[in-house]
Amino acid sequence: MSTHPTARPYRLYPAYCFHTSPTFNTWLKITAADVQSLRREPEYPGQHLYFYLNHPVRFVRLVGVVVAIDDINLKYTVLTIDDGSGQNIELKIVRIPPKEQNPVDTSSNTTIENVSIVSPFGVFEVMVDQHRLDIGTVVKVKGTISEFRGIKQLDLKRIWTVATTEEEAQAWAETAAFKLEVLSKPWHISSAEHRQIKAKIKADKKKAREYERRKAEYEIKKEEHRQAREVHLAEREKKLEMRRRKEELIMNKGALL
């Protein structure tokens, strides 16, 4: 039996091509089940980088119903959302410790601008845009992917409540369109496009080297100018000192007459 891995029907492009991908710098409109199916590639270790087919993925947008709100500790709060895809996903909210908050500061006590945690004794609430987030609330969220005990979750970056069924339907339509138009087929770069990318990288490196060369020349000239000015000032001070001494001698001779 052959042990060779099955060849993929697409190519994994080098990292220097990623910026031309339709997904690399985009909030992917996908589902929780899609997030759990994303995979890592050994060619890119130690990076928060996942792949859908050969599409590089860093940022995710989801729409779903809040089904759990967990007060983990003073550092984290976790929301769980169900988007009907067959898998739920946890959203991690990073909290700012109280000692880092100014007593008169009314901004968020989390790393998310419009999210605050209210937790006096016996009370725990998550506030989004100053409104309490309840179980059953439909939300639209954006986040980066992380993993906890082998299960993917999102580090929450932005969140909005979805107020109407029309807004929710629109969000789902956007997800369906993005999957159909972008994710349903592998990302492809033609040979000509690949050459253009490499040519641009080469040109950018040349431009960077030229910039560094000119910067070094400027620093040398700046130093030469500084040294020349110091010499000039020293010579000027020397001449002024000689003049002061001559004037002092003349004044001393006049005083003796």
CSV table of N, CA and C in Angstrom, one decimal, residues 64 66 68-69 77-81 91 93 115-116 124-141 156 159-162:
chain,number,residue,atom,x,y,z
A,64,GLY,N,-24.1,35.0,14.6
A,64,GLY,CA,-24.8,33.9,15.3
A,64,GLY,C,-25.5,34.4,16.6
A,66,VAL,N,-26.0,34.3,20.7
A,66,VAL,CA,-25.2,34.1,21.9
A,66,VAL,C,-26.0,33.0,22.7
A,68,ALA,N,-24.1,31.3,25.4
A,68,ALA,CA,-23.5,31.2,26.7
A,68,ALA,C,-22.6,32.4,26.9
A,69,ILE,N,-22.6,32.8,28.2
A,69,ILE,CA,-21.7,33.9,28.6
A,69,ILE,C,-21.0,33.4,29.9
A,77,THR,N,-13.3,36.9,29.6
A,77,THR,CA,-14.7,36.5,29.5
A,77,THR,C,-14.9,35.8,28.2
A,78,VAL,N,-15.8,34.8,28.2
A,78,VAL,CA,-16.0,34.0,26.9
A,78,VAL,C,-17.4,34.0,26.6
A,79,LEU,N,-17.7,34.3,25.3
A,79,LEU,CA,-19.0,34.2,24.8
A,79,LEU,C,-19.0,33.0,23.9
A,80,THR,N,-20.2,32.2,23.8
A,80,THR,CA,-20.3,31.1,22.9
A,80,THR,C,-21.5,31.5,22.0
A,81,ILE,N,-21.2,31.4,20.7
A,81,ILE,CA,-22.3,31.6,19.7
A,81,ILE,C,-22.6,30.4,18.9
A,91,LEU,N,-15.8,32.9,21.8
A,91,LEU,CA,-15.2,34.2,21.5
A,91,LEU,C,-14.6,34.7,22.8
A,93,ILE,N,-12.9,37.4,25.2
A,93,ILE,CA,-12.8,38.8,25.4
A,93,ILE,C,-11.7,39.0,26.4
A,115,VAL,N,-17.1,47.3,24.3
A,115,VAL,CA,-17.5,46.2,25.2
A,115,VAL,C,-17.0,46.5,26.6
A,116,SER,N,-17.8,46.4,27.6
A,116,SER,CA,-17.5,46.6,29.0
A,116,SER,C,-18.0,45.4,29.8
A,124,PHE,N,-22.9,40.0,37.1
A,124,PHE,CA,-22.0,39.9,36.0
A,124,PHE,C,-22.7,40.2,34.7
A,125,GLU,N,-22.3,41.2,34.0
A,125,GLU,CA,-23.0,41.5,32.7
A,125,GLU,C,-21.9,41.9,31.7
A,126,VAL,N,-22.2,41.6,30.5
A,126,VAL,CA,-21.4,42.1,29.4
A,126,VAL,C,-22.2,43.1,28.6
A,127,MET,N,-21.6,44.3,28.5
A,127,MET,CA,-22.3,45.4,27.9
A,127,MET,C,-21.7,45.7,26.5
A,128,VAL,N,-22.5,45.8,25.5
A,128,VAL,CA,-22.1,46.1,24.1
A,128,VAL,C,-22.8,47.4,23.7
A,129,ASP,N,-22.0,48.4,23.4
A,129,ASP,CA,-22.5,49.7,23.1
A,129,ASP,C,-23.5,50.2,24.2
A,130,GLN,N,-23.1,49.9,25.5
A,130,GLN,CA,-23.8,50.3,26.7
A,130,GLN,C,-25.2,49.6,26.9
A,131,HIS,N,-25.3,48.5,26.1
A,131,HIS,CA,-26.6,47.7,26.3
A,131,HIS,C,-26.2,46.3,26.7
A,132,ARG,N,-26.9,45.7,27.7
A,132,ARG,CA,-26.6,44.4,28.2
A,132,ARG,C,-26.7,43.3,27.1
A,133,LEU,N,-25.8,42.5,27.0
A,133,LEU,CA,-25.8,41.3,26.1
A,133,LEU,C,-26.5,40.2,26.8
A,134,ASP,N,-27.6,39.7,26.2
A,134,ASP,CA,-28.3,38.6,26.8
A,134,ASP,C,-28.2,37.3,26.0
A,135,ILE,N,-28.4,36.2,26.6
A,135,ILE,CA,-28.5,34.9,25.9
A,135,ILE,C,-29.7,35.1,24.9
A,136,GLY,N,-29.4,34.6,23.6
A,136,GLY,CA,-30.4,34.8,22.6
A,136,GLY,C,-30.2,35.9,21.7
A,137,THR,N,-29.3,36.8,22.1
A,137,THR,CA,-29.0,38.0,21.2
A,137,THR,C,-28.2,37.6,20.0
A,138,VAL,N,-28.6,38.1,18.8
A,138,VAL,CA,-27.9,37.8,17.6
A,138,VAL,C,-26.8,38.8,17.5
A,139,VAL,N,-25.6,38.4,17.2
A,139,VAL,CA,-24.4,39.3,17.1
A,139,VAL,C,-23.7,39.0,15.8
A,140,LYS,N,-23.0,40.1,15.4
A,140,LYS,CA,-22.0,40.0,14.3
A,140,LYS,C,-20.7,40.3,14.9
A,141,VAL,N,-19.7,39.4,14.7
A,141,VAL,CA,-18.4,39.5,15.4
A,141,VAL,C,-17.3,39.4,14.4
A,156,LEU,N,-11.8,37.9,20.2
A,156,LEU,CA,-12.8,38.9,19.8
A,156,LEU,C,-12.1,40.3,19.6
A,159,ILE,N,-17.5,43.7,17.8
A,159,ILE,CA,-18.8,43.0,18.0
A,159,ILE,C,-20.0,44.0,17.8
A,160,TRP,N,-21.0,43.6,17.2
A,160,TRP,CA,-22.2,44.4,17.0
A,160,TRP,C,-23.4,43.5,17.3
A,161,THR,N,-24.5,44.1,17.9
A,161,THR,CA,-25.7,43.3,18.0
A,161,THR,C,-26.5,43.5,16.7
A,162,VAL,N,-27.2,42.4,16.3
A,162,VAL,CA,-28.0,42.5,15.0
A,162,VAL,C,-29.4,42.7,15.5
